[in-house]
Structures are given as structure tokens and as C-alpha cells.
CSV table of C-alpha atoms in Angstrom, one decimal:
chain,number,residue,atom,x,y,z
A,1,MET,CA,170.2,90.4,192.8
A,2,SER,CA,167.7,93.3,192.4
A,3,THR,CA,164.6,93.7,194.4
A,4,VAL,CA,162.4,93.0,191.4
A,5,GLN,CA,164.2,89.7,190.6
A,6,PHE,CA,164.0,88.7,194.3
A,7,PHE,CA,160.3,89.1,194.5
A,8,THR,CA,159.7,87.5,191.2
A,9,ASN,CA,161.7,84.4,192.1
A,10,THR,CA,160.0,84.1,195.4
A,11,LEU,CA,156.7,84.3,193.8
A,12,VAL,CA,157.5,81.6,191.3
A,13,ARG,CA,158.8,79.3,194.0
A,14,ARG,CA,156.0,79.7,196.5
A,15,GLY,CA,153.1,80.8,194.2
A,16,GLY,CA,152.7,77.4,192.6
A,17,LEU,CA,152.2,75.6,195.9
A,18,MET,CA,149.9,78.3,197.2
A,19,LEU,CA,147.8,78.2,194.0
A,20,LEU,CA,147.5,74.4,194.1
A,21,SER,CA,146.5,74.2,197.7
A,22,THR,CA,144.0,77.0,197.5
A,23,ALA,CA,142.5,75.7,194.3
A,24,LEU,CA,142.0,72.3,195.8
A,25,LEU,CA,140.4,73.9,198.9
A,26,SER,CA,138.0,76.0,196.9
A,27,GLY,CA,137.4,73.5,194.1
A,28,CYS,CA,135.7,71.1,196.4
A,29,HIS,CA,132.8,73.5,196.7
A,30,LEU,CA,132.7,74.7,193.1
A,31,TYR,CA,129.2,74.5,191.4
A,32,LYS,CA,128.9,72.2,188.4
A,33,PRO,CA,128.7,73.9,185.0
A,34,LEU,CA,125.2,75.0,184.0
A,35,GLN,CA,123.4,72.3,182.1
A,36,ALA,CA,122.2,73.4,178.6
A,37,PRO,CA,118.4,73.3,178.3
A,38,PRO,CA,116.9,70.9,175.8
A,39,PRO,CA,116.8,72.3,172.2
A,40,LEU,CA,113.6,74.0,171.3
A,41,PRO,CA,111.6,71.9,168.8
A,42,VAL,CA,110.2,74.0,165.9
A,43,PRO,CA,107.9,72.9,163.1
A,44,GLY,CA,109.4,71.9,159.8
A,45,THR,CA,107.1,74.2,157.9
A,46,PHE,CA,104.6,76.9,158.4
A,47,ALA,CA,101.1,75.7,158.9
A,48,GLY,CA,98.8,76.8,156.1
A,49,THR,CA,101.5,77.5,153.5
A,50,SER,CA,101.0,76.1,150.1
A,51,HIS,CA,104.7,75.7,149.4
A,52,PRO,CA,106.6,72.5,149.9
A,53,ALA,CA,108.9,72.1,152.9
A,54,SER,CA,112.0,72.3,150.6
A,55,ASP,CA,111.0,75.7,149.0
A,56,SER,CA,113.5,78.3,150.3
A,57,VAL,CA,112.0,81.2,148.4
A,58,SER,CA,110.8,83.9,150.8
A,59,ILE,CA,109.5,87.4,150.4
A,60,ALA,CA,111.8,88.3,153.3
A,61,ASN,CA,114.8,87.8,151.0
A,62,GLN,CA,113.7,90.9,149.0
A,63,THR,CA,114.9,94.3,150.2
A,64,TRP,CA,112.2,96.7,151.3
A,65,ARG,CA,112.8,98.8,148.2
A,66,THR,CA,112.0,95.9,145.9
A,67,PHE,CA,109.2,94.5,148.1
A,68,PHE,CA,107.2,97.7,148.3
A,69,ALA,CA,108.2,99.1,144.9
A,70,ASP,CA,106.0,102.2,145.4
A,71,PRO,CA,108.3,105.2,144.9
A,72,TYR,CA,106.4,107.4,147.3
A,73,LEU,CA,106.5,104.7,150.0
A,74,VAL,CA,110.2,104.1,149.4
A,75,GLN,CA,110.9,107.8,149.8
A,76,LEU,CA,108.9,107.9,153.1
A,77,ILE,CA,110.8,104.9,154.5
A,78,ASP,CA,114.1,106.6,153.5
A,79,THR,CA,113.0,109.6,155.5
A,80,ALA,CA,112.0,107.6,158.5
A,81,LEU,CA,115.3,105.7,158.6
A,82,ALA,CA,117.1,109.0,158.6
A,83,GLY,CA,115.0,110.8,161.2
A,84,ASN,CA,113.1,108.4,163.4
A,85,LEU,CA,113.9,108.9,167.0
A,86,ASP,CA,113.4,105.3,168.1
A,87,LEU,CA,116.0,104.2,165.6
A,88,ARG,CA,118.4,106.8,166.9
A,89,ILE,CA,117.8,105.5,170.4
A,90,ALA,CA,118.6,102.0,169.2
A,91,THR,CA,121.8,103.2,167.7
A,92,GLN,CA,122.9,104.7,171.0
A,93,ARG,CA,122.2,101.4,172.7
A,94,ILE,CA,124.7,99.9,170.3
A,95,GLU,CA,127.2,102.5,171.3
A,96,GLN,CA,126.6,101.7,175.0
A,97,ALA,CA,127.1,98.0,174.3
A,98,ARG,CA,130.3,98.7,172.4
A,99,ALA,CA,131.6,100.8,175.2
A,100,ALA,CA,130.8,98.0,177.7
A,101,PHE,CA,132.7,95.6,175.5
A,102,ASP,CA,135.8,97.9,175.3
A,103,TYR,CA,135.6,98.3,179.1
A,104,SER,CA,135.6,94.6,179.7
A,105,ARG,CA,138.6,94.2,177.4
A,106,GLY,CA,140.6,96.5,179.7
A,107,PHE,CA,140.5,94.0,182.6
A,108,LEU,CA,142.7,91.6,180.6
A,109,ALA,CA,145.7,93.9,180.6
A,110,PRO,CA,147.5,95.4,183.6
A,111,THR,CA,146.4,98.9,184.6
A,112,VAL,CA,149.3,101.4,184.8
A,113,ASN,CA,148.8,104.7,186.5
A,114,ALA,CA,151.2,107.7,186.6
A,115,VAL,CA,151.5,108.7,190.2
A,116,ALA,CA,152.8,111.9,191.8
A,117,SER,CA,152.3,112.0,195.6
A,118,ALA,CA,153.5,113.8,198.6
A,119,GLY,CA,152.8,113.1,202.3
A,120,VAL,CA,154.1,113.4,205.8
A,121,ASP,CA,154.1,111.2,208.8
A,122,ARG,CA,155.1,112.0,212.4
A,123,TYR,CA,156.1,108.7,214.0
A,124,GLY,CA,155.9,108.3,217.8
A,125,ARG,CA,159.0,107.5,219.7
A,126,ASN,CA,157.5,104.2,220.8
A,127,THR,CA,156.6,103.0,217.3
A,128,LEU,CA,158.5,100.7,215.1
A,129,ASN,CA,159.3,103.4,212.5
A,130,GLY,CA,160.1,105.9,215.2
A,131,VAL,CA,162.6,103.7,216.9
A,132,GLY,CA,164.1,102.5,213.6
A,133,ASN,CA,164.5,106.0,212.2
A,134,PHE,CA,166.1,107.2,215.4
A,135,ASP,CA,168.5,104.3,215.5
A,136,THR,CA,169.3,104.8,211.8
A,137,ASN,CA,170.2,108.4,212.3
A,138,LEU,CA,172.9,107.4,214.9
A,139,SER,CA,174.8,105.4,212.3
A,140,ASP,CA,178.1,106.7,211.0
A,141,ASN,CA,176.9,105.9,207.4
A,142,VAL,CA,174.0,108.4,207.6
A,143,ARG,CA,175.0,112.0,207.2
A,144,GLY,CA,173.6,115.2,205.6
A,145,ASN,CA,170.6,114.6,203.3
A,146,LEU,CA,170.4,111.0,204.4
A,147,LEU,CA,169.3,111.8,207.9
A,148,ILE,CA,165.6,111.0,208.4
A,149,PRO,CA,163.6,114.0,209.6
A,150,ASN,CA,160.7,113.7,212.0
A,151,PRO,CA,158.0,114.5,210.9
A,152,THR,CA,159.0,112.4,207.8
A,153,PRO,CA,157.9,113.5,204.4
A,154,ASP,CA,157.3,111.0,201.6
A,155,TYR,CA,157.6,112.0,197.9
A,156,PHE,CA,156.9,109.6,195.1
A,157,LEU,CA,157.0,110.2,191.3
A,158,GLY,CA,156.5,107.2,189.0
A,159,ALA,CA,154.1,104.6,187.9
A,160,ARG,CA,152.0,101.9,189.7
A,161,SER,CA,150.4,98.9,188.1
A,162,THR,CA,147.9,96.3,189.1
A,163,TRP,CA,146.9,93.2,187.2
A,164,GLU,CA,144.6,90.3,187.9
A,165,VAL,CA,145.9,87.2,186.1
A,166,ASP,CA,143.1,85.5,184.3
A,167,ILE,CA,143.9,82.0,185.4
A,168,TRP,CA,140.3,80.6,185.3
A,169,GLY,CA,139.0,82.5,182.2
A,170,LYS,CA,136.8,84.8,184.3
A,171,LEU,CA,137.9,88.0,182.6
A,172,ARG,CA,137.8,86.4,179.2
A,173,ASN,CA,134.2,85.3,179.8
A,174,ARG,CA,133.2,88.8,180.9
A,175,ARG,CA,134.6,90.0,177.6
A,176,LYS,CA,132.8,87.3,175.7
A,177,ALA,CA,129.5,88.2,177.4
A,178,ALA,CA,129.9,91.8,176.6
A,179,TYR,CA,130.7,91.0,173.0
A,180,LEU,CA,127.6,88.8,172.7
A,181,ARG,CA,125.5,91.7,174.1
A,182,LEU,CA,127.1,94.0,171.6
A,183,LEU,CA,126.0,91.7,168.8
A,184,GLY,CA,122.6,91.5,170.4
A,185,SER,CA,122.2,95.3,170.5
A,186,GLU,CA,122.9,95.4,166.7
A,187,LYS,CA,120.2,92.8,166.2
A,188,GLY,CA,118.0,94.9,168.4
A,189,ARG,CA,118.6,97.8,166.0
A,190,HIS,CA,117.7,95.6,163.1
A,191,ALA,CA,114.5,94.7,164.9
A,192,VAL,CA,113.7,98.4,165.3
A,193,ILE,CA,114.3,98.9,161.6
A,194,THR,CA,112.0,96.1,160.5
A,195,GLY,CA,109.3,97.4,162.8
A,196,LEU,CA,109.8,101.0,161.5
A,197,VAL,CA,109.7,99.9,157.9
A,198,ALA,CA,106.5,97.9,158.5
A,199,GLU,CA,104.9,100.7,160.5
A,200,VAL,CA,105.6,103.3,157.8
A,201,ALA,CA,104.1,101.0,155.2
A,202,ARG,CA,101.0,100.3,157.4
A,203,SER,CA,100.4,104.0,157.9
A,204,TYR,CA,100.9,104.6,154.2
A,205,TYR,CA,98.4,102.0,153.2
A,206,ASP,CA,96.0,103.4,155.8
A,207,LEU,CA,96.2,106.7,154.0
A,208,LEU,CA,95.6,105.1,150.6
A,209,ALA,CA,92.6,103.3,152.0
A,210,LEU,CA,91.2,106.5,153.4
A,211,ASP,CA,91.8,108.1,150.0
A,212,GLY,CA,89.8,105.2,148.5
A,213,GLU,CA,87.0,105.8,151.0
A,214,LEU,CA,86.9,109.5,150.1
A,215,GLU,CA,86.7,108.6,146.4
A,216,ILE,CA,83.9,106.2,147.1
A,217,ILE,CA,82.0,108.6,149.2
A,218,GLN,CA,82.4,111.5,146.7
A,219,LYS,CA,81.2,109.3,143.9
A,220,ASN,CA,78.1,108.3,145.9
A,221,ILE,CA,77.5,112.0,146.8
A,222,ASP,CA,77.4,112.8,143.1
A,223,TYR,CA,74.9,109.9,142.6
A,224,GLN,CA,72.7,111.1,145.5
A,225,GLN,CA,72.7,114.7,144.4
A,226,ARG,CA,71.4,113.7,141.0
A,227,ALA,CA,68.8,111.5,142.8
A,228,VAL,CA,67.7,114.5,144.9
A,229,GLU,CA,67.3,116.6,141.7
A,230,LEU,CA,65.3,113.8,140.1
A,231,VAL,CA,62.9,113.3,143.0
A,232,ARG,CA,62.3,117.1,143.1
A,233,VAL,CA,61.3,117.1,139.5
A,234,GLN,CA,59.0,114.2,140.1
A,235,LYS,CA,57.4,116.0,143.1
A,236,GLN,CA,56.7,119.0,140.8
A,237,ALA,CA,55.1,116.6,138.4
A,238,GLY,CA,53.0,115.2,141.3
A,239,ARG,CA,54.4,111.7,141.1
A,240,VAL,CA,56.0,111.7,144.6
A,241,THR,CA,55.4,113.5,147.9
A,242,GLU,CA,57.6,115.8,149.9
A,243,LEU,CA,58.5,112.8,152.1
A,244,ALA,CA,60.5,111.3,149.3
A,245,VAL,CA,62.4,114.5,148.8
A,246,GLN,CA,63.2,114.6,152.5
A,247,GLN,CA,64.4,111.0,152.6
A,248,PHE,CA,66.7,111.5,149.6
A,249,THR,CA,68.0,114.8,151.0
A,250,ALA,CA,68.6,113.2,154.5
A,251,GLN,CA,70.7,110.4,152.8
A,252,LEU,CA,72.7,113.0,150.9
A,253,LEU,CA,73.5,114.9,154.1
A,254,ASN,CA,74.5,111.7,155.9
A,255,THR,CA,76.9,110.8,153.2
A,256,GLN,CA,78.4,114.3,153.1
A,257,SER,CA,79.0,114.2,156.9
A,258,ARG,CA,80.8,110.9,156.4
A,259,ARG,CA,83.1,112.7,153.9
A,260,GLY,CA,84.0,115.2,156.6
A,261,GLN,CA,84.8,112.4,159.0
A,262,VAL,CA,87.1,110.7,156.5
A,263,ARG,CA,88.9,113.9,155.8
A,264,GLN,CA,89.7,114.3,159.5
A,265,GLN,CA,90.9,110.7,159.6
A,266,ILE,CA,93.3,111.5,156.8
A,267,VAL,CA,94.7,114.5,158.7
A,268,GLU,CA,95.2,112.2,161.8
A,269,ALA,CA,96.9,109.5,159.6
A,270,GLU,CA,99.2,112.0,158.0
A,271,ASN,CA,100.3,113.4,161.4
A,272,GLN,CA,100.9,109.9,162.7
A,273,LEU,CA,103.0,109.1,159.7
A,274,ASN,CA,104.9,112.4,160.1
A,275,ARG,CA,105.8,111.4,163.7
A,276,LEU,CA,107.3,108.1,162.4
A,277,LEU,CA,109.3,110.1,159.9
A,278,GLY,CA,110.7,112.3,162.7
A,279,ARG,CA,109.3,115.6,161.3
A,280,TYR,CA,106.5,118.1,162.0
A,281,PRO,CA,103.0,117.8,160.4
A,282,GLN,CA,103.0,118.4,156.7
A,283,PRO,CA,101.1,116.9,153.7
A,284,ILE,CA,102.2,113.4,152.6
A,285,ARG,CA,102.8,112.7,149.0
A,286,ARG,CA,101.4,109.4,147.9
A,287,GLY,CA,100.2,107.4,144.9
A,288,THR,CA,96.8,106.2,143.8
A,289,SER,CA,94.3,104.8,146.3
A,290,LEU,CA,93.9,101.2,147.1
A,291,GLN,CA,90.9,101.0,144.7
A,292,GLU,CA,93.3,100.8,141.8
A,293,ARG,CA,95.7,98.3,143.4
A,294,GLU,CA,95.9,94.5,143.6
A,295,LEU,CA,98.1,92.3,145.8
A,296,PRO,CA,100.8,90.2,144.2
A,297,GLY,CA,99.6,86.7,143.3
A,298,LEU,CA,102.4,84.7,145.1
A,299,VAL,CA,103.3,85.1,148.7
A,300,ALA,CA,106.3,82.8,149.7
A,301,THR,CA,107.4,82.3,153.3
A,302,GLY,CA,110.4,80.0,152.9
A,303,LEU,CA,111.6,77.6,155.5
A,304,PRO,CA,111.3,78.0,159.3
A,305,THR,CA,115.1,77.6,159.6
A,306,GLN,CA,115.6,80.7,157.4
A,307,PHE,CA,113.0,82.6,159.5
A,308,LEU,CA,114.9,81.7,162.7
A,309,ASN,CA,118.2,82.9,161.3
A,310,ARG,CA,116.8,86.0,159.7
A,311,ARG,CA,114.4,87.5,162.2
A,312,PRO,CA,116.3,90.0,164.3
A,313,ASP,CA,114.4,89.8,167.6
A,314,ILE,CA,114.9,86.0,167.6
A,315,ARG,CA,118.6,86.4,166.9
A,316,GLN,CA,118.8,89.0,169.7
A,317,ALA,CA,117.1,86.7,172.2
A,318,GLU,CA,119.5,83.9,171.2
A,319,LEU,CA,122.5,86.1,171.8
A,320,GLU,CA,121.1,87.4,175.1
A,321,LEU,CA,120.7,83.7,176.1
A,322,SER,CA,124.3,82.9,175.2
A,323,ALA,CA,125.5,86.0,177.2
A,324,ALA,CA,123.5,85.0,180.2
A,325,ASN,CA,125.0,81.5,180.1
A,326,VAL,CA,128.5,83.0,180.0
A,327,ASP,CA,127.6,85.2,183.0
A,328,VAL,CA,127.0,82.0,184.9
A,329,GLU,CA,130.5,80.8,184.1
A,330,VAL,CA,131.9,84.2,185.3
A,331,VAL,CA,130.1,83.8,188.6
A,332,ARG,CA,131.4,80.2,189.0
A,333,ALA,CA,134.9,81.4,188.6
A,334,GLU,CA,134.3,83.8,191.5
A,335,PHE,CA,134.5,80.8,193.9
A,336,LEU,CA,138.1,80.1,192.8
A,337,PRO,CA,141.1,82.0,194.0
A,338,SER,CA,142.3,85.0,192.1
A,339,LEU,CA,145.9,85.9,191.4
A,340,ASN,CA,146.7,89.6,191.7
A,341,LEU,CA,150.0,91.2,190.9
A,342,SER,CA,151.0,94.8,191.8
A,343,ALA,CA,154.2,96.7,190.9
A,344,TYR,CA,155.7,100.1,191.0
A,345,VAL,CA,158.7,101.9,189.7
A,346,GLY,CA,159.7,105.5,190.2
A,347,LEU,CA,161.5,108.1,192.3
A,348,ASN,CA,160.9,107.9,196.1
A,349,ALA,CA,162.6,110.0,198.8
A,350,PHE,CA,161.9,111.7,202.1
A,351,ARG,CA,163.5,114.9,201.0
A,352,ALA,CA,162.3,116.9,197.9
A,353,GLY,CA,165.9,118.0,197.2
A,354,VAL,CA,167.2,114.5,196.5
A,355,LEU,CA,164.1,113.1,194.7
A,356,PHE,CA,165.7,113.3,191.3
A,357,ASN,CA,169.0,111.7,192.4
A,358,PRO,CA,169.9,108.2,191.2
A,359,GLY,CA,169.7,106.9,194.7
A,360,SER,CA,166.0,107.7,194.8
A,361,ILE,CA,165.1,105.1,192.1
A,362,ALA,CA,162.8,102.5,193.7
A,363,ALA,CA,160.9,99.5,192.3
A,364,GLY,CA,158.8,96.7,193.7
A,365,VAL,CA,156.5,93.9,192.8
A,366,LEU,CA,154.0,91.9,194.9
A,367,GLY,CA,151.8,88.9,194.1
A,368,GLY,CA,149.1,87.4,196.1
A,369,LEU,CA,146.3,84.8,196.0
A,370,THR,CA,142.9,85.6,197.4
A,371,ALA,CA,140.0,83.1,197.8
A,372,PRO,CA,136.6,83.5,199.3
A,373,VAL,CA,136.1,82.0,202.7
A,374,PHE,CA,133.5,83.8,204.8
A,375,ASN,CA,131.7,85.6,202.0
A,376,ARG,CA,130.7,82.5,200.0
A,377,ARG,CA,127.1,83.0,200.8
A,378,PHE,CA,127.1,86.2,198.8
A,379,LEU,CA,128.7,84.3,195.9
A,380,LYS,CA,126.1,81.6,196.2
A,381,ALA,CA,123.3,84.2,196.0
A,382,ASN,CA,125.0,85.8,193.0
A,383,TYR,CA,125.3,82.4,191.4
A,384,GLN,CA,121.6,81.6,192.0
A,385,GLN,CA,120.7,85.0,190.5
A,386,SER,CA,122.8,84.3,187.4
A,387,VAL,CA,121.2,80.9,186.9
A,388,ALA,CA,117.7,82.4,187.2
A,389,GLN,CA,118.6,85.1,184.7
A,390,SER,CA,119.9,82.4,182.3
A,391,ARG,CA,116.7,80.5,182.6
A,392,GLU,CA,114.7,83.6,182.1
A,393,ALA,CA,116.6,84.4,178.9
A,394,TYR,CA,115.9,80.8,177.7
A,395,TYR,CA,112.2,81.1,178.3
A,396,ARG,CA,112.2,84.6,176.7
A,397,TYR,CA,113.9,83.1,173.7
A,398,GLN,CA,111.2,80.4,173.5
A,399,GLN,CA,108.6,83.0,173.8
A,400,THR,CA,110.1,85.1,171.0
A,401,VAL,CA,110.2,82.1,168.7
A,402,GLN,CA,106.6,81.1,169.4
A,403,THR,CA,105.5,84.7,168.9
A,404,GLY,CA,107.3,84.8,165.6
A,405,PHE,CA,105.7,81.6,164.3
A,406,SER,CA,102.3,83.0,165.4
A,407,GLU,CA,102.8,86.3,163.6
A,408,VAL,CA,103.9,84.5,160.4
A,409,ILE,CA,101.0,82.2,160.3
A,410,THR,CA,98.5,85.0,161.2
A,411,GLY,CA,99.9,87.2,158.4
A,412,LEU,CA,99.9,84.3,155.9
A,413,ARG,CA,96.4,83.3,156.7
A,414,GLY,CA,95.3,86.9,156.6
A,415,VAL,CA,96.6,87.4,153.1
A,416,GLU,CA,94.9,84.3,151.8
A,417,ASN,CA,91.6,84.8,153.7
A,418,TYR,CA,91.3,88.5,152.9
A,419,ARG,CA,92.0,87.7,149.2
A,420,ALA,CA,89.0,85.4,149.1
A,421,VAL,CA,86.8,88.0,151.0
A,422,ALA,CA,87.9,90.7,148.5
A,423,ASP,CA,86.9,88.5,145.5
A,424,LEU,CA,83.4,88.0,147.0
A,425,GLN,CA,83.0,91.6,147.9
A,426,THR,CA,84.0,92.7,144.5
A,427,GLN,CA,81.2,90.6,143.0
A,428,GLU,CA,78.9,92.0,145.6
A,429,VAL,CA,79.7,95.6,144.6
A,430,VAL,CA,79.1,94.8,140.9
A,431,VAL,CA,75.7,93.2,141.7
A,432,LEU,CA,74.7,96.1,143.9
A,433,GLY,CA,75.8,98.6,141.3
A,434,ARG,CA,73.5,97.0,138.8
A,435,ALA,CA,70.8,97.1,141.5
A,436,VAL,CA,71.2,100.9,141.8
A,437,SER,CA,70.8,101.3,138.0
A,438,THR,CA,67.8,99.0,137.9
A,439,SER,CA,66.1,100.7,140.9
A,440,ASN,CA,66.6,104.1,139.3
A,441,ASP,CA,65.1,103.0,136.0
A,442,LEU,CA,62.1,101.4,137.8
A,443,PHE,CA,61.6,104.5,139.9
A,444,VAL,CA,61.5,106.7,136.9
A,445,SER,CA,59.0,104.2,135.3
A,446,GLY,CA,56.9,104.1,138.4
A,447,TYR,CA,57.6,100.4,139.2
A,448,ALA,CA,59.8,101.0,142.3
A,449,SER,CA,59.4,103.2,145.4
A,450,TYR,CA,61.8,105.8,146.5
A,451,LEU,CA,62.6,103.6,149.5
A,452,GLU,CA,63.9,100.9,147.2
A,453,VAL,CA,66.2,103.4,145.5
A,454,ILE,CA,67.5,104.8,148.8
A,455,THR,CA,68.2,101.2,150.1
A,456,ALA,CA,70.0,100.3,146.9
A,457,GLN,CA,72.2,103.4,147.1
A,458,ARG,CA,73.0,102.8,150.8
A,459,SER,CA,73.8,99.2,150.1
A,460,VAL,CA,76.3,99.9,147.3
A,461,LEU,CA,78.0,102.5,149.4
A,462,GLU,CA,78.4,100.2,152.4
A,463,ALA,CA,79.6,97.4,150.1
A,464,GLU,CA,82.2,99.6,148.4
A,465,LEU,CA,83.5,100.8,151.8
A,466,ALA,CA,83.7,97.2,153.1
A,467,LEU,CA,85.7,96.3,150.0
A,468,ILE,CA,88.2,99.1,150.4
A,469,ASN,CA,88.6,98.1,154.1
A,470,THR,CA,89.2,94.5,153.1
A,471,LYS,CA,91.9,95.7,150.6
A,472,ARG,CA,93.5,97.6,153.5
A,473,ALA,CA,93.5,94.5,155.6
A,474,GLN,CA,95.1,92.6,152.7
A,475,TYR,CA,98.0,95.1,152.5
A,476,LEU,CA,98.4,95.3,156.2
A,477,SER,CA,98.6,91.5,156.5
A,478,LEU,CA,101.1,91.3,153.7
A,479,THR,CA,103.2,94.0,155.4
A,480,ASP,CA,103.0,92.2,158.8
A,481,LEU,CA,104.0,89.0,157.1
A,482,TYR,CA,107.0,90.6,155.5
A,483,ARG,CA,108.1,91.9,158.9
A,484,ALA,CA,107.3,88.7,160.7
A,485,LEU,CA,109.6,86.8,158.3
A,486,GLY,CA,112.4,89.1,159.2
A,487,GLY,CA,112.4,91.3,156.1
A,488,GLY,CA,113.2,94.9,155.8
A,489,TRP,CA,116.3,95.4,158.0
A,490,GLU,CA,119.0,95.5,155.3
């Protein structure tokens, strides 16, 4: 019988009894499996939506190319997805998680290392090896190269292997937790994409709103310049005083200064958008201002169940929770005995000259069970830490779901409320525009003072600027709603 067969048979005969006794000894103190927390109750529909609970239509089902439709915005988002640094960082996190998963898979298979080693020992005359070697050299069977020198070299060329047999599923659970975190990192990248798409759209609409403000201010500057020219003519005719000319001129200068401020805001908004695109400052190509645009008439949110399955950060939090629960099972298995096997095969000799002889072939295998006895307090602390991390992941998942619902309802109400505000402000601008024409006619006829004309001009300017800002809020709310529902990551 060979040495390998001898050790294998011995392990089979005695290992079962050792495994049973040790498992019973350790199992008495094993913690119970972690109890799953109660399921998180969620509303059956979004508060404030006008769609029935069975309506599964959602704007999040549209790709961002279809949802935004603006070719300039689509091109900007494409550029951002190719060059944004936050997205590249998220991609590297996926690579880290994938490497961790591959690393965890390696524990399930034996590790085999090629070994080439050389050493020397000088055994004392009163040691076990010293006496044994001395006595061996006196044998008639030991001659020539078989004599053991002192100091005694030790040469080995071959392979060594170690393997922890996964009898309790500990290593498989480690692999499972790593795989769940890999999936979670992919969802995290999707969350970065949704946030990036929404942020690019928000910055783009900010620019379009600033363009609208600039158009409104320029239009009012033209009106006010004509008013200054008119009041100067009337002063020459003796119908008004120098005070009226000064008041009209001061209002014109104020409006012109506002134009300069808006131009600077446009530069800042362009630079902010360029940072999102991952490039240096340059002009942003864009379409018409928000003055010429209207929101779509129907905004559908779909069902909360769709939202939970679609929103990336919620899915990521759910996967992190599952991974944390698996981690608890891994720690529970640490309380149980582990079965470790080690083996080697190769050439072993105490003389280099005979290392490659057939008589130098050596092999061995060893198996052993280890169970924690005196270090259980460390395992208990590790278990308690894992349980706390699992609970933290559960509460973080709850928090993410609640935040998602809040963002959806805020965006939905914002779209509806700002739509109503914009309708009223549009009527206000029309009325004030008529008031400007009326005040100009009355001023020319002598039935209105110059202060009434100035007030009418200032009022229509403020009303138009308020309307363009409301339109901006409409588009930002719609963009936020699209992101909150989980749209934009395809």
C-alpha cells in the first residue's frame, strides 16, 4: 500500500468520527439563523397621481433619447456618457467587485503551488534526528549517497496543495455575497447614469431658461430705448421735465445691467455643463429657448411595484441587504469545525546529486479538523458586527425606498402645480403687455404720467421673467420625475 493510500484510508476511517464529535461539540453553541425583518409596506399607488392603480404606463419606460427628443440635448448626453469621470469611477467599482467575486471563487478549489526549495539543518547529537541519523548511517543497508550528512541539506522540487473542504457552505456563501455585491455595483453604475442624464438635462434647461431671460431682457431694452427717445422729444416740446428723462434713462440702464448679469450666468452654466461632459470650457450648442416650448400634456408614473424594480439605487440597496444577510451566514459557519486537506508530490532528497533519481520521488497527504475553542469571543464579536451591518443595510434599504417615493411625488406635484402657475402667469403677461401699450398711448395723449409708463414696463418685465423661471421649474420637475421613476439608465 502506498503512503498516499494509507493516509487517505486513515482519514476516511477516523475523520468521520472526529467530524461528528467536533460538530456536536461546537453546534451546541451555534447562533440561530438571522431572522428576516418584516417586509417593507409600500403604497399601492403614488399619492396625487391622476392615473388608476392598474395603469402600468410610465414615462420611465421610455429611453432617454425618446423622452428628451431634443437632438442637441441627446448629443450632449451621449458626450457625457462617454467622457464623464463619475461614470468612469463607477465602472471601476464594477471591476473591483468582479475581481472580488473571482477571488472568492478561488477558495472553493484547492490551491496548488509549484515549489523549489533548498535548506540545511545541523542536528545536535542529543536530538531525535541527530541520534536517528547517526544510527541509520551505521546500518549495512546505507552506503555511498545514502549516508546522511551532518549538516543535512534538504532539497525539494514539486508541488504542494492546500484545500479547505466547504462542508458547511461557508465558502459558497462568501462567493454568493461577492456575486450579490457585483450585481449591486452594476446597479450603482446605472444609478450614476440616471443621475448624470438628469443632471445634463437640468443644466441644459437652465441654459435654455437663461436664453429666454436674455431674449426677454433684450426685448424690454428695445422698448425702453424707444421710450427714452419719446420722452426726450416730449421734453423738447415742453410737455415733460428733465426728471422724466432721467427716470426713463435710469430704468434703461438697470435693464441693461441685468442683461450683463444674465450673460455671465450663461457662461457659468455652460462651464458647469462642460464639466459634466468631461471636457474643457467651450460653447454649448442648443435649441430654442424655453419661451417657445411647452411641456407634454400627459405625465404617467406607472405602478409603485414597477418603480421599485426599475429604480437602480433601490435595487442596489436590496442587493446590498441580501449580501449582508449572507455575510451573517458566513460568520455563523465560523463557529463550526473546518476540514483542511494538504498534500504534496515531488522530488525530495538530502543530496543534490540524487534529487532526480526515481528513489527521490515523495508524496504525502494530511487532513485535519479545527474548531474554535478559546477564540470564540472574537467570533461572537464578528457575528454581532455582521448582524449590525445587516440591520444597517435593511434600514438603508427602507430609507432609499422612502426617499424614492418622496422624489416621485415631489416631481409629480411639481409638474402639475407649475403647469397651473405657468397658465396664470401667461395670462398675467398678456394683461400687462396690454397695460404697457395702453400706458404709452395715454402718456402720448397726456392722460398718464411717466411714472405709470415706467411702472407698466417694469411690471411686464418682471412678469415675463417670472414666467420663464416657472417654465424652467416645470422642465426641471419633469426631469427629476423621470430620474426618480428610474428612467434613463438603459
